[in-house]
PDB file of C-alpha atoms and ligand atoms in Angstrom:
ATOM      1  CA  UNK N   1       1.929 -20.111  35.341  1.00 59.00           C
ATOM      2  CA  UNK N   2       2.272 -17.457  32.683  1.00 70.00           C
ATOM      3  CA  UNK N   3      -0.418 -14.802  32.853  1.00 81.00           C
ATOM      4  CA  UNK N   4      -3.200 -14.919  30.308  1.00 90.00           C
ATOM      5  CA  UNK N   5      -2.803 -12.305  27.594  1.00 93.00           C
ATOM      6  CA  UNK N   6      -6.206 -11.308  26.232  1.00 96.00           C
ATOM      7  CA  UNK N   7      -5.983 -11.017  22.462  1.00 95.00           C
ATOM      8  CA  UNK N   8      -8.731  -9.099  20.744  1.00 96.00           C
ATOM      9  CA  UNK N   9      -9.383  -8.371  17.052  1.00 95.00           C
ATOM     10  CA  UNK N  10     -11.453  -5.400  15.961  1.00 96.00           C
ATOM     11  CA  UNK N  11     -12.887  -5.708  12.469  1.00 95.00           C
ATOM     12  CA  UNK N  12     -15.057  -3.523  10.314  1.00 94.00           C
ATOM     13  CA  UNK N  13     -15.465  -1.860   6.964  1.00 93.00           C
ATOM     14  CA  UNK N  14     -12.901   0.768   5.886  1.00 92.00           C
ATOM     15  CA  UNK N  15     -13.626   4.217   7.316  1.00 94.00           C
ATOM     16  CA  UNK N  16     -16.168   3.013   9.867  1.00 96.00           C
ATOM     17  CA  UNK N  17     -14.102   4.076  12.888  1.00 98.00           C
ATOM     18  CA  UNK N  18     -12.037   0.989  13.791  1.00 97.00           C
ATOM     19  CA  UNK N  19      -8.769   2.815  14.383  1.00 98.00           C
ATOM     20  CA  UNK N  20     -10.439   5.671  16.236  1.00 98.00           C
ATOM     21  CA  UNK N  21     -12.367   3.275  18.506  1.00 98.00           C
ATOM     22  CA  UNK N  22      -9.400   0.922  18.932  1.00 98.00           C
ATOM     23  CA  UNK N  23      -6.997   3.731  19.881  1.00 98.00           C
ATOM     24  CA  UNK N  24      -9.433   5.116  22.405  1.00 98.00           C
ATOM     25  CA  UNK N  25      -9.972   1.614  23.752  1.00 98.00           C
ATOM     26  CA  UNK N  26      -6.195   1.070  24.089  1.00 98.00           C
ATOM     27  CA  UNK N  27      -5.767   4.457  25.716  1.00 98.00           C
ATOM     28  CA  UNK N  28      -8.625   3.815  28.192  1.00 98.00           C
ATOM     29  CA  UNK N  29      -7.336   0.322  29.068  1.00 98.00           C
ATOM     30  CA  UNK N  30      -3.878   1.785  29.705  1.00 98.00           C
ATOM     31  CA  UNK N  31      -5.394   4.387  32.005  1.00 98.00           C
ATOM     32  CA  UNK N  32      -7.134   1.593  33.865  1.00 98.00           C
ATOM     33  CA  UNK N  33      -3.623   0.203  34.567  1.00 98.00           C
ATOM     34  CA  UNK N  34      -3.389  -2.492  31.906  1.00 98.00           C
ATOM     35  CA  UNK N  35      -0.403  -3.047  29.633  1.00 98.00           C
ATOM     36  CA  UNK N  36      -1.622  -2.828  26.082  1.00 98.00           C
ATOM     37  CA  UNK N  37      -0.224  -3.361  22.624  1.00 98.00           C
ATOM     38  CA  UNK N  38      -2.199  -1.988  19.653  1.00 98.00           C
ATOM     39  CA  UNK N  39      -1.381  -3.889  16.471  1.00 95.00           C
ATOM     40  CA  UNK N  40      -2.513  -2.160  13.252  1.00 95.00           C
ATOM     41  CA  UNK N  41      -3.256  -4.731  10.556  1.00 90.00           C
ATOM     42  CA  UNK N  42      -4.504  -2.343   7.891  1.00 86.00           C
ATOM     43  CA  UNK N  43      -2.195  -1.702   4.948  1.00 83.00           C
ATOM     44  CA  UNK N  44      -3.091   1.980   5.448  1.00 87.00           C
ATOM     45  CA  UNK N  45      -0.765   1.748   8.516  1.00 92.00           C
ATOM     46  CA  UNK N  46      -2.481   4.637  10.355  1.00 96.00           C
ATOM     47  CA  UNK N  47      -4.040   2.626  13.183  1.00 97.00           C
ATOM     48  CA  UNK N  48      -1.823   3.974  15.945  1.00 98.00           C
ATOM     49  CA  UNK N  49      -1.439   7.570  14.698  1.00 98.00           C
ATOM     50  CA  UNK N  50      -3.549   9.195  17.413  1.00 98.00           C
ATOM     51  CA  UNK N  51      -1.596   7.328  20.089  1.00 98.00           C
ATOM     52  CA  UNK N  52       1.576   8.908  18.703  1.00 98.00           C
ATOM     53  CA  UNK N  53       0.801  12.559  18.187  1.00 98.00           C
ATOM     54  CA  UNK N  54      -0.552  12.004  14.658  1.00 97.00           C
ATOM     55  CA  UNK N  55       2.641  10.459  13.400  1.00 97.00           C
ATOM     56  CA  UNK N  56       3.206   7.341  11.338  1.00 96.00           C
ATOM     57  CA  UNK N  57       5.585   4.636  12.581  1.00 97.00           C
ATOM     58  CA  UNK N  58       7.800   2.368  10.388  1.00 94.00           C
ATOM     59  CA  UNK N  59       5.867  -0.816   9.582  1.00 93.00           C
ATOM     60  CA  UNK N  60       6.986  -4.397  10.046  1.00 90.00           C
ATOM     61  CA  UNK N  61       6.940  -5.110   6.288  1.00 87.00           C
ATOM     62  CA  UNK N  62       8.835  -1.864   5.414  1.00 89.00           C
ATOM     63  CA  UNK N  63      11.460  -2.679   8.023  1.00 91.00           C
ATOM     64  CA  UNK N  64      11.771  -6.245   6.660  1.00 86.00           C
ATOM     65  CA  UNK N  65      12.289  -4.873   3.142  1.00 85.00           C
ATOM     66  CA  UNK N  66      15.232  -2.830   4.395  1.00 87.00           C
ATOM     67  CA  UNK N  67      16.863  -5.363   6.678  1.00 85.00           C
ATOM     68  CA  UNK N  68      16.892  -9.135   6.456  1.00 79.00           C
ATOM     69  CA  UNK N  69      16.646  -9.742  10.199  1.00 82.00           C
ATOM     70  CA  UNK N  70      14.272  -7.624  12.231  1.00 86.00           C
ATOM     71  CA  UNK N  71      14.357  -7.450  15.999  1.00 90.00           C
ATOM     72  CA  UNK N  72      10.924  -7.037  17.480  1.00 91.00           C
ATOM     73  CA  UNK N  73      11.944  -3.937  19.359  1.00 91.00           C
ATOM     74  CA  UNK N  74      12.698  -2.148  16.078  1.00 93.00           C
ATOM     75  CA  UNK N  75       9.016  -2.216  15.164  1.00 95.00           C
ATOM     76  CA  UNK N  76       7.444  -1.529  18.565  1.00 97.00           C
ATOM     77  CA  UNK N  77       6.966   2.082  19.532  1.00 98.00           C
ATOM     78  CA  UNK N  78       5.645   3.493  22.735  1.00 98.00           C
ATOM     79  CA  UNK N  79       2.651   5.773  22.480  1.00 98.00           C
ATOM     80  CA  UNK N  80       0.241   7.582  24.831  1.00 98.00           C
ATOM     81  CA  UNK N  81       0.520   6.377  28.447  1.00 98.00           C
ATOM     82  CA  UNK N  82       2.873   3.533  27.540  1.00 98.00           C
ATOM     83  CA  UNK N  83       0.633   1.857  24.938  1.00 98.00           C
ATOM     84  CA  UNK N  84       2.913  -0.226  22.615  1.00 98.00           C
ATOM     85  CA  UNK N  85       2.221   0.524  18.939  1.00 98.00           C
ATOM     86  CA  UNK N  86       2.871  -1.749  15.982  1.00 97.00           C
ATOM     87  CA  UNK N  87       1.832  -1.481  12.270  1.00 95.00           C
ATOM     88  CA  UNK N  88       2.134  -4.621  10.190  1.00 90.00           C
ATOM     89  CA  UNK N  89       2.123  -2.523   6.997  1.00 87.00           C
ATOM     90  CA  UNK N  90       1.191  -3.505   3.492  1.00 79.00           C
ATOM     91  CA  UNK N  91       2.759  -5.137   0.428  1.00 73.00           C
ATOM     92  CA  UNK N  92       4.149  -2.961  -2.375  1.00 70.00           C
ATOM     93  CA  UNK N  93       1.003  -1.688  -4.205  1.00 64.00           C
ATOM     94  CA  UNK N  94      -0.342  -4.322  -6.589  1.00 62.00           C
ATOM     95  CA  UNK N  95       1.907  -7.086  -5.295  1.00 63.00           C
ATOM     96  CA  UNK N  96       1.351  -9.753  -2.674  1.00 66.00           C
ATOM     97  CA  UNK N  97      -1.077 -10.215   0.137  1.00 69.00           C
ATOM     98  CA  UNK N  98      -1.584  -7.723   2.931  1.00 66.00           C
ATOM     99  CA  UNK N  99      -2.124 -10.644   5.352  1.00 74.00           C
ATOM    100  CA  UNK N 100       1.579 -11.427   5.097  1.00 76.00           C
ATOM    101  CA  UNK N 101       2.476  -8.487   7.289  1.00 79.00           C
ATOM    102  CA  UNK N 102       0.218  -9.753  10.045  1.00 83.00           C
ATOM    103  CA  UNK N 103       1.635 -13.305   9.858  1.00 82.00           C
ATOM    104  CA  UNK N 104       5.231 -12.080   9.700  1.00 83.00           C
ATOM    105  CA  UNK N 105       4.861  -9.751  12.644  1.00 86.00           C
ATOM    106  CA  UNK N 106       3.088 -12.296  14.849  1.00 87.00           C
ATOM    107  CA  UNK N 107       5.727 -14.955  14.069  1.00 87.00           C
ATOM    108  CA  UNK N 108       8.455 -12.473  14.894  1.00 88.00           C
ATOM    109  CA  UNK N 109       6.908 -11.604  18.246  1.00 91.00           C
ATOM    110  CA  UNK N 110       6.287 -15.268  19.092  1.00 89.00           C
ATOM    111  CA  UNK N 111       9.828 -16.337  18.316  1.00 88.00           C
ATOM    112  CA  UNK N 112      11.218 -13.491  20.380  1.00 89.00           C
ATOM    113  CA  UNK N 113       8.634 -13.982  23.196  1.00 92.00           C
ATOM    114  CA  UNK N 114       7.779 -10.335  23.017  1.00 94.00           C
ATOM    115  CA  UNK N 115       4.335 -10.406  24.543  1.00 93.00           C
ATOM    116  CA  UNK N 116       5.609 -12.179  27.615  1.00 93.00           C
ATOM    117  CA  UNK N 117       8.669  -9.967  27.898  1.00 95.00           C
ATOM    118  CA  UNK N 118       6.552  -6.814  27.782  1.00 96.00           C
ATOM    119  CA  UNK N 119       4.224  -8.421  30.352  1.00 96.00           C
ATOM    120  CA  UNK N 120       1.177  -7.486  28.282  1.00 97.00           C
ATOM    121  CA  UNK N 121      -2.432  -7.769  29.435  1.00 97.00           C
ATOM    122  CA  UNK N 122      -3.995  -6.969  26.057  1.00 98.00           C
ATOM    123  CA  UNK N 123      -3.034  -7.199  22.414  1.00 96.00           C
ATOM    124  CA  UNK N 124      -5.600  -5.465  20.234  1.00 97.00           C
ATOM    125  CA  UNK N 125      -5.512  -6.101  16.485  1.00 95.00           C
ATOM    126  CA  UNK N 126      -7.133  -3.421  14.308  1.00 95.00           C
ATOM    127  CA  UNK N 127      -8.093  -5.245  11.105  1.00 91.00           C
ATOM    128  CA  UNK N 128      -9.683  -4.069   7.896  1.00 84.00           C
ATOM    129  CA  UNK N 129     -12.759  -6.193   7.340  1.00 74.00           C
ATOM    130  CA  UNK N 130     -14.162  -5.551   3.910  1.00 60.00           C
ATOM    131  CA  UNK N 131     -11.478  -7.132   1.803  1.00 55.00           C
ATOM    132  CA  UNK N 132     -12.179 -10.651   0.691  1.00 56.00           C
ATOM    133  CA  UNK N 133      -8.661 -11.961   1.171  1.00 63.00           C
ATOM    134  CA  UNK N 134      -7.539 -14.919   3.325  1.00 66.00           C
ATOM    135  CA  UNK N 135      -4.822 -12.791   4.890  1.00 66.00           C
ATOM    136  CA  UNK N 136      -7.327 -10.691   6.747  1.00 71.00           C
ATOM    137  CA  UNK N 137      -8.788 -13.801   8.354  1.00 79.00           C
ATOM    138  CA  UNK N 138      -5.434 -14.615   9.886  1.00 79.00           C
ATOM    139  CA  UNK N 139      -6.124 -13.260  13.402  1.00 81.00           C
ATOM    140  CA  UNK N 140      -9.361 -15.310  13.472  1.00 84.00           C
ATOM    141  CA  UNK N 141      -8.220 -18.441  11.695  1.00 80.00           C
ATOM    142  CA  UNK N 142      -4.860 -18.979  13.277  1.00 75.00           C
ATOM    143  CA  UNK N 143      -6.211 -18.711  16.763  1.00 72.00           C
ATOM    144  CA  UNK N 144      -4.179 -15.515  17.262  1.00 85.00           C
ATOM    145  CA  UNK N 145      -7.071 -13.531  18.645  1.00 91.00           C
ATOM    146  CA  UNK N 146      -9.532 -15.029  21.103  1.00 93.00           C
ATOM    147  CA  UNK N 147     -12.362 -12.530  20.880  1.00 96.00           C
ATOM    148  CA  UNK N 148     -13.520 -10.575  17.855  1.00 96.00           C
ATOM    149  CA  UNK N 149     -15.504  -7.335  17.975  1.00 97.00           C
ATOM    150  CA  UNK N 150     -16.782  -5.503  14.963  1.00 97.00           C
ATOM    151  CA  UNK N 151     -17.313  -1.756  14.589  1.00 98.00           C
ATOM    152  CA  UNK N 152     -20.399  -0.971  12.570  1.00 98.00           C
ATOM    153  CA  UNK N 153     -22.774   1.876  11.966  1.00 97.00           C
ATOM    154  CA  UNK N 154     -26.384   1.291  10.887  1.00 97.00           C
ATOM    155  CA  UNK N 155     -25.389   1.743   7.226  1.00 96.00           C
ATOM    156  CA  UNK N 156     -26.155  -1.212   5.068  1.00 95.00           C
ATOM    157  CA  UNK N 157     -22.588  -1.621   3.726  1.00 93.00           C
ATOM    158  CA  UNK N 158     -21.176  -1.598   7.243  1.00 96.00           C
ATOM    159  CA  UNK N 159     -23.625  -4.250   8.396  1.00 96.00           C
ATOM    160  CA  UNK N 160     -23.000  -6.190   5.153  1.00 95.00           C
ATOM    161  CA  UNK N 161     -19.257  -6.258   6.098  1.00 94.00           C
ATOM    162  CA  UNK N 162     -20.119  -7.294   9.674  1.00 96.00           C
ATOM    163  CA  UNK N 163     -22.352 -10.134   8.355  1.00 96.00           C
ATOM    164  CA  UNK N 164     -19.471 -11.313   6.119  1.00 93.00           C
ATOM    165  CA  UNK N 165     -17.144 -11.277   9.086  1.00 93.00           C
ATOM    166  CA  UNK N 166     -19.675 -13.399  10.981  1.00 94.00           C
ATOM    167  CA  UNK N 167     -19.551 -15.957   8.134  1.00 93.00           C
ATOM    168  CA  UNK N 168     -15.755 -16.092   8.491  1.00 89.00           C
ATOM    169  CA  UNK N 169     -16.001 -16.559  12.268  1.00 92.00           C
ATOM    170  CA  UNK N 170     -18.619 -19.270  11.918  1.00 92.00           C
ATOM    171  CA  UNK N 171     -16.446 -21.101   9.383  1.00 89.00           C
ATOM    172  CA  UNK N 172     -13.469 -21.382  11.687  1.00 88.00           C
ATOM    173  CA  UNK N 173     -15.394 -21.672  14.944  1.00 89.00           C
ATOM    174  CA  UNK N 174     -14.997 -25.451  15.162  1.00 87.00           C
ATOM    175  CA  UNK N 175     -11.292 -25.482  14.402  1.00 86.00           C
ATOM    176  CA  UNK N 176      -9.973 -23.266  17.168  1.00 84.00           C
ATOM    177  CA  UNK N 177     -10.801 -19.949  15.499  1.00 87.00           C
ATOM    178  CA  UNK N 178     -11.730 -16.771  17.414  1.00 92.00           C
ATOM    179  CA  UNK N 179     -15.319 -16.214  18.503  1.00 95.00           C
ATOM    180  CA  UNK N 180     -17.468 -13.137  18.414  1.00 97.00           C
ATOM    181  CA  UNK N 181     -17.692 -10.818  21.404  1.00 98.00           C
ATOM    182  CA  UNK N 182     -20.191  -8.425  19.825  1.00 98.00           C
ATOM    183  CA  UNK N 183     -20.786  -5.304  17.840  1.00 98.00           C
ATOM    184  CA  UNK N 184     -19.442  -1.838  18.726  1.00 98.00           C
ATOM    185  CA  UNK N 185     -22.113   0.456  17.306  1.00 98.00           C
ATOM    186  CA  UNK N 186     -20.422   3.602  16.051  1.00 98.00           C
ATOM    187  CA  UNK N 187     -21.934   6.872  14.820  1.00 96.00           C
ATOM    188  CA  UNK N 188     -25.334   6.065  16.209  1.00 94.00           C
ATOM    189  CA  UNK N 189     -27.054   9.388  16.276  1.00 91.00           C
ATOM    190  CA  UNK N 190     -30.170   9.126  14.096  1.00 88.00           C
ATOM    191  CA  UNK N 191     -33.181   7.875  16.161  1.00 83.00           C
ATOM    192  CA  UNK N 192     -33.607   4.857  13.922  1.00 91.00           C
ATOM    193  CA  UNK N 193     -29.854   3.894  13.898  1.00 94.00           C
ATOM    194  CA  UNK N 194     -30.013   2.110  17.178  1.00 95.00           C
ATOM    195  CA  UNK N 195     -33.161   0.282  16.183  1.00 95.00           C
ATOM    196  CA  UNK N 196     -31.538  -1.007  12.985  1.00 96.00           C
ATOM    197  CA  UNK N 197     -28.415  -2.255  14.773  1.00 97.00           C
ATOM    198  CA  UNK N 198     -30.420  -3.817  17.592  1.00 97.00           C
ATOM    199  CA  UNK N 199     -32.531  -5.703  15.055  1.00 97.00           C
ATOM    200  CA  UNK N 200     -29.398  -6.846  13.194  1.00 98.00           C
ATOM    201  CA  UNK N 201     -27.680  -8.238  16.315  1.00 98.00           C
ATOM    202  CA  UNK N 202     -30.863 -10.016  17.386  1.00 98.00           C
ATOM    203  CA  UNK N 203     -31.147 -11.762  14.068  1.00 98.00           C
ATOM    204  CA  UNK N 204     -27.458 -12.761  13.970  1.00 98.00           C
ATOM    205  CA  UNK N 205     -27.352 -13.981  17.610  1.00 98.00           C
ATOM    206  CA  UNK N 206     -24.945 -11.447  18.935  1.00 98.00           C
ATOM    207  CA  UNK N 207     -25.142  -8.267  21.027  1.00 98.00           C
ATOM    208  CA  UNK N 208     -24.143  -4.635  21.075  1.00 98.00           C
ATOM    209  CA  UNK N 209     -21.257  -3.985  23.443  1.00 98.00           C
ATOM    210  CA  UNK N 210     -21.450  -0.188  23.337  1.00 98.00           C
ATOM    211  CA  UNK N 211     -23.289   2.567  21.486  1.00 98.00           C
ATOM    212  CA  UNK N 212     -20.902   5.352  20.444  1.00 98.00           C
ATOM    213  CA  UNK N 213     -22.303   8.603  19.061  1.00 98.00           C
ATOM    214  CA  UNK N 214     -20.709  10.529  16.257  1.00 97.00           C
ATOM    215  CA  UNK N 215     -19.105  13.473  18.028  1.00 98.00           C
ATOM    216  CA  UNK N 216     -17.216  16.592  17.116  1.00 98.00           C
ATOM    217  CA  UNK N 217     -14.987  15.903  20.143  1.00 98.00           C
ATOM    218  CA  UNK N 218     -13.565  12.952  18.216  1.00 98.00           C
ATOM    219  CA  UNK N 219     -12.893  15.187  15.204  1.00 98.00           C
ATOM    220  CA  UNK N 220     -11.175  17.799  17.411  1.00 98.00           C
ATOM    221  CA  UNK N 221      -9.004  15.156  19.014  1.00 98.00           C
ATOM    222  CA  UNK N 222      -8.050  13.617  15.681  1.00 98.00           C
ATOM    223  CA  UNK N 223      -7.066  17.068  14.370  1.00 98.00           C
ATOM    224  CA  UNK N 224      -4.752  17.409  17.420  1.00 98.00           C
ATOM    225  CA  UNK N 225      -3.267  14.019  16.601  1.00 98.00           C
ATOM    226  CA  UNK N 226      -4.680  12.555  19.817  1.00 98.00           C
ATOM    227  CA  UNK N 227      -7.230  10.101  21.050  1.00 98.00           C
ATOM    228  CA  UNK N 228     -10.279  11.607  22.845  1.00 98.00           C
ATOM    229  CA  UNK N 229      -9.076   9.883  26.001  1.00 98.00           C
ATOM    230  CA  UNK N 230      -5.888  12.006  25.835  1.00 98.00           C
ATOM    231  CA  UNK N 231      -7.242  15.246  24.431  1.00 98.00           C
ATOM    232  CA  UNK N 232     -10.603  15.509  26.266  1.00 98.00           C
ATOM    233  CA  UNK N 233     -10.420  13.058  29.165  1.00 98.00           C
ATOM    234  CA  UNK N 234     -13.428  14.595  30.991  1.00 98.00           C
ATOM    235  CA  UNK N 235     -15.696  14.717  27.951  1.00 98.00           C
ATOM    236  CA  UNK N 236     -18.891  12.628  27.667  1.00 98.00           C
ATOM    237  CA  UNK N 237     -17.296  10.885  24.660  1.00 98.00           C
ATOM    238  CA  UNK N 238     -14.244   9.824  26.693  1.00 98.00           C
ATOM    239  CA  UNK N 239     -16.643   8.383  29.330  1.00 98.00           C
ATOM    240  CA  UNK N 240     -18.171   6.238  26.613  1.00 98.00           C
ATOM    241  CA  UNK N 241     -14.771   4.903  25.495  1.00 98.00           C
ATOM    242  CA  UNK N 242     -13.891   4.237  29.157  1.00 98.00           C
ATOM    243  CA  UNK N 243     -17.143   2.290  29.554  1.00 98.00           C
ATOM    244  CA  UNK N 244     -16.324   0.278  26.379  1.00 98.00           C
ATOM    245  CA  UNK N 245     -12.888  -0.496  27.788  1.00 98.00           C
ATOM    246  CA  UNK N 246     -14.235  -1.753  31.105  1.00 98.00           C
ATOM    247  CA  UNK N 247     -16.797  -3.985  29.317  1.00 98.00           C
ATOM    248  CA  UNK N 248     -14.067  -5.428  27.082  1.00 98.00           C
ATOM    249  CA  UNK N 249     -11.765  -5.944  30.049  1.00 98.00           C
ATOM    250  CA  UNK N 250     -14.492  -7.936  31.790  1.00 97.00           C
ATOM    251  CA  UNK N 251     -15.641  -9.793  28.681  1.00 97.00           C
ATOM    252  CA  UNK N 252     -15.224 -13.550  28.668  1.00 95.00           C
ATOM    253  CA  UNK N 253     -18.131 -15.173  26.803  1.00 92.00           C
ATOM    254  CA  UNK N 254     -17.695 -14.967  23.033  1.00 96.00           C
ATOM    255  CA  UNK N 255     -19.712 -17.196  20.744  1.00 95.00           C
ATOM    256  CA  UNK N 256     -20.316 -18.216  17.169  1.00 96.00           C
ATOM    257  CA  UNK N 257     -22.778 -15.818  15.426  1.00 97.00           C
ATOM    258  CA  UNK N 258     -25.542 -16.819  13.060  1.00 97.00           C
ATOM    259  CA  UNK N 259     -24.963 -14.711   9.900  1.00 97.00           C
ATOM    260  CA  UNK N 260     -27.767 -14.107   7.430  1.00 98.00           C
ATOM    261  CA  UNK N 261     -27.508 -15.476   3.938  1.00 96.00           C
ATOM    262  CA  UNK N 262     -27.545 -13.008   0.995  1.00 93.00           C
ATOM    263  CA  UNK N 263     -31.289 -13.394   0.416  1.00 96.00           C
ATOM    264  CA  UNK N 264     -32.198 -12.949   4.062  1.00 97.00           C
ATOM    265  CA  UNK N 265     -29.992  -9.881   4.343  1.00 96.00           C
ATOM    266  CA  UNK N 266     -31.601  -8.355   1.258  1.00 95.00           C
ATOM    267  CA  UNK N 267     -35.112  -8.972   2.584  1.00 96.00           C
ATOM    268  CA  UNK N 268     -34.144  -7.611   5.950  1.00 97.00           C
ATOM    269  CA  UNK N 269     -32.755  -4.444   4.338  1.00 96.00           C
ATOM    270  CA  UNK N 270     -35.918  -4.060   2.194  1.00 95.00           C
ATOM    271  CA  UNK N 271     -38.050  -4.265   5.353  1.00 95.00           C
ATOM    272  CA  UNK N 272     -36.021  -1.456   6.913  1.00 94.00           C
ATOM    273  CA  UNK N 273     -36.299   0.610   3.712  1.00 93.00           C
ATOM    274  CA  UNK N 274     -40.086   0.446   4.075  1.00 92.00           C
ATOM    275  CA  UNK N 275     -39.933   1.282   7.790  1.00 92.00           C
ATOM    276  CA  UNK N 276     -37.703   4.287   7.181  1.00 90.00           C
ATOM    277  CA  UNK N 277     -40.114   5.568   4.579  1.00 89.00           C
ATOM    278  CA  UNK N 278     -42.949   5.285   7.107  1.00 87.00           C
ATOM    279  CA  UNK N 279     -40.840   7.269   9.641  1.00 82.00           C
ATOM    280  CA  UNK N 280     -40.310   9.950   7.073  1.00 80.00           C
ATOM    281  CA  UNK N 281     -43.985  10.137   6.235  1.00 83.00           C
ATOM    282  CA  UNK N 282     -44.772  10.413   9.914  1.00 80.00           C
ATOM    283  CA  UNK N 283     -46.776   7.162   9.889  1.00 76.00           C
ATOM    284  CA  UNK N 284     -44.455   5.685  12.528  1.00 71.00           C
ATOM    285  CA  UNK N 285     -42.722   7.277  15.460  1.00 71.00           C
ATOM    286  CA  UNK N 286     -39.364   6.314  16.927  1.00 66.00           C
ATOM    287  CA  UNK N 287     -39.265   6.507  20.696  1.00 60.00           C
ATOM    288  CA  UNK N 288     -35.996   7.351  22.384  1.00 51.00           C
ATOM    289  CA  UNK N 289     -34.068   4.074  22.254  1.00 50.00           C
ATOM    290  CA  UNK N 290     -37.366   2.265  22.317  1.00 48.00           C
ATOM    291  CA  UNK N 291     -39.299   0.196  19.915  1.00 50.00           C
ATOM    292  CA  UNK N 292     -41.118   1.251  16.822  1.00 50.00           C
TER     293      UNK N 292
HETATM  294  P1  LIG J 301     -11.180   2.972   9.962  1.00 97.01           P
HETATM  295  O1  LIG J 301     -10.025   2.688  10.864  1.00 97.01           O
HETATM  296  O2  LIG J 301     -12.349   2.028  10.237  1.00 97.01           O
HETATM  297  O3  LIG J 301     -10.820   3.033   8.545  1.00 97.01           O
HETATM  298  P2  LIG J 301     -11.142   5.553  11.247  1.00 97.01           P
HETATM  299  O4  LIG J 301     -11.031   5.217  12.676  1.00 97.01           O
HETATM  300  O5  LIG J 301      -9.846   6.004  10.615  1.00 97.01           O
HETATM  301  O6  LIG J 301     -11.774   4.392  10.426  1.00 97.01           O
HETATM  302  O7  LIG J 301     -12.204   6.721  11.134  1.00 97.01           O
HETATM  303  C1  LIG J 301     -12.546   7.350   9.934  1.00 97.01           C
HETATM  304  C2  LIG J 301     -12.912   8.801  10.216  1.00 97.01           C
HETATM  305  O8  LIG J 301     -14.138   8.810  10.969  1.00 97.01           O
HETATM  306  C3  LIG J 301     -11.868   9.516  11.024  1.00 97.01           C
HETATM  307  O9  LIG J 301     -11.716  10.829  10.522  1.00 97.01           O
HETATM  308  C4  LIG J 301     -12.458   9.577  12.428  1.00 97.01           C
HETATM  309  O10 LIG J 301     -12.076  10.687  13.175  1.00 97.01           O
HETATM  310  C5  LIG J 301     -13.961   9.608  12.190  1.00 97.01           C
HETATM  311  N1  LIG J 301     -14.738   9.007  13.229  1.00 97.01           N
HETATM  312  C6  LIG J 301     -14.769   7.720  13.657  1.00 97.01           C
HETATM  313  N2  LIG J 301     -15.608   7.522  14.672  1.00 97.01           N
HETATM  314  C7  LIG J 301     -16.119   8.738  14.986  1.00 97.01           C
HETATM  315  C8  LIG J 301     -17.075   9.222  15.968  1.00 97.01           C
HETATM  316  N3  LIG J 301     -17.631   8.405  16.874  1.00 97.01           N
HETATM  317  N4  LIG J 301     -17.339  10.578  15.969  1.00 97.01           N
HETATM  318  C9  LIG J 301     -16.732  11.393  15.070  1.00 97.01           C
HETATM  319  N5  LIG J 301     -15.859  10.976  14.118  1.00 97.01           N
HETATM  320  C10 LIG J 301     -15.567   9.670  14.075  1.00 97.01           C
HETATM  321 MG1  LIG J 302      -8.079   2.278  10.361  1.00 97.01          MG
END
């Protein structure tokens, strides 16, 4: 029997840390001995940069515009520790749907049986999650990915994007769509940040997979064109990415979340606004990772 290829989609608002987290995840999985492909699905096409010394690779859509027939191997590039890197690319500005790059690339790889040929253990899709466009739902809707994780900070707009993603997952959950693995909490440094995210996951019936602090080590690595796993393998930050990788490698039980409706989300945010004001006035204390 063919081996099971675990296909994972990482969603989140633009700039929240998807590509950084995904690249470190891919790098850590490869170091654990897995064969990994990282598939950038953001029209920005920079998902795999830190796996490739900070360099951009030709995208699937760009290559298709130049040649009529594309062989899968023309758009797959090896990066750090043998991680296979792909960027679906974007449409010409102002024209067409960015989802097309994802569909085209996946079809190409399926036809040419690339995943099997490369003997992959993981395919990780790095998908922009704050655009309301059907194309971005492709990895969830078409049953391409099996498990979805979202990167979010405790900022309202990031949680708002996560909640929208949950609505998308719920919608396709009965027709073979991907299910939610959990939230990867990024940039959790402020004492209340963890509390806010913990409250959000409780209300939406999901969980936090890992808490990742904002760290200058990540900035230093990025400036060197590397993942933290490559640049500072012994750092505390690298240990956190390695822990995330082992949790995702072991993960099996994804489920349908229970997103909040707009009114609930607003009321929830207003409650937190009041709580934060009380913190500031010293009326409430936040205990280390504890309750209020
Ligand atoms: P996205 O892919 O979601 O658009 P990126 O991964 O490109 O976001 O991250 C945006 C910026 O934030 C980058 O400059 C990245 O280095 C930085 N960043 C992300 N996560 C962290 C972190 N945990 N600590 C420090 N910087 C981070
Ligand atoms: Mg990105």
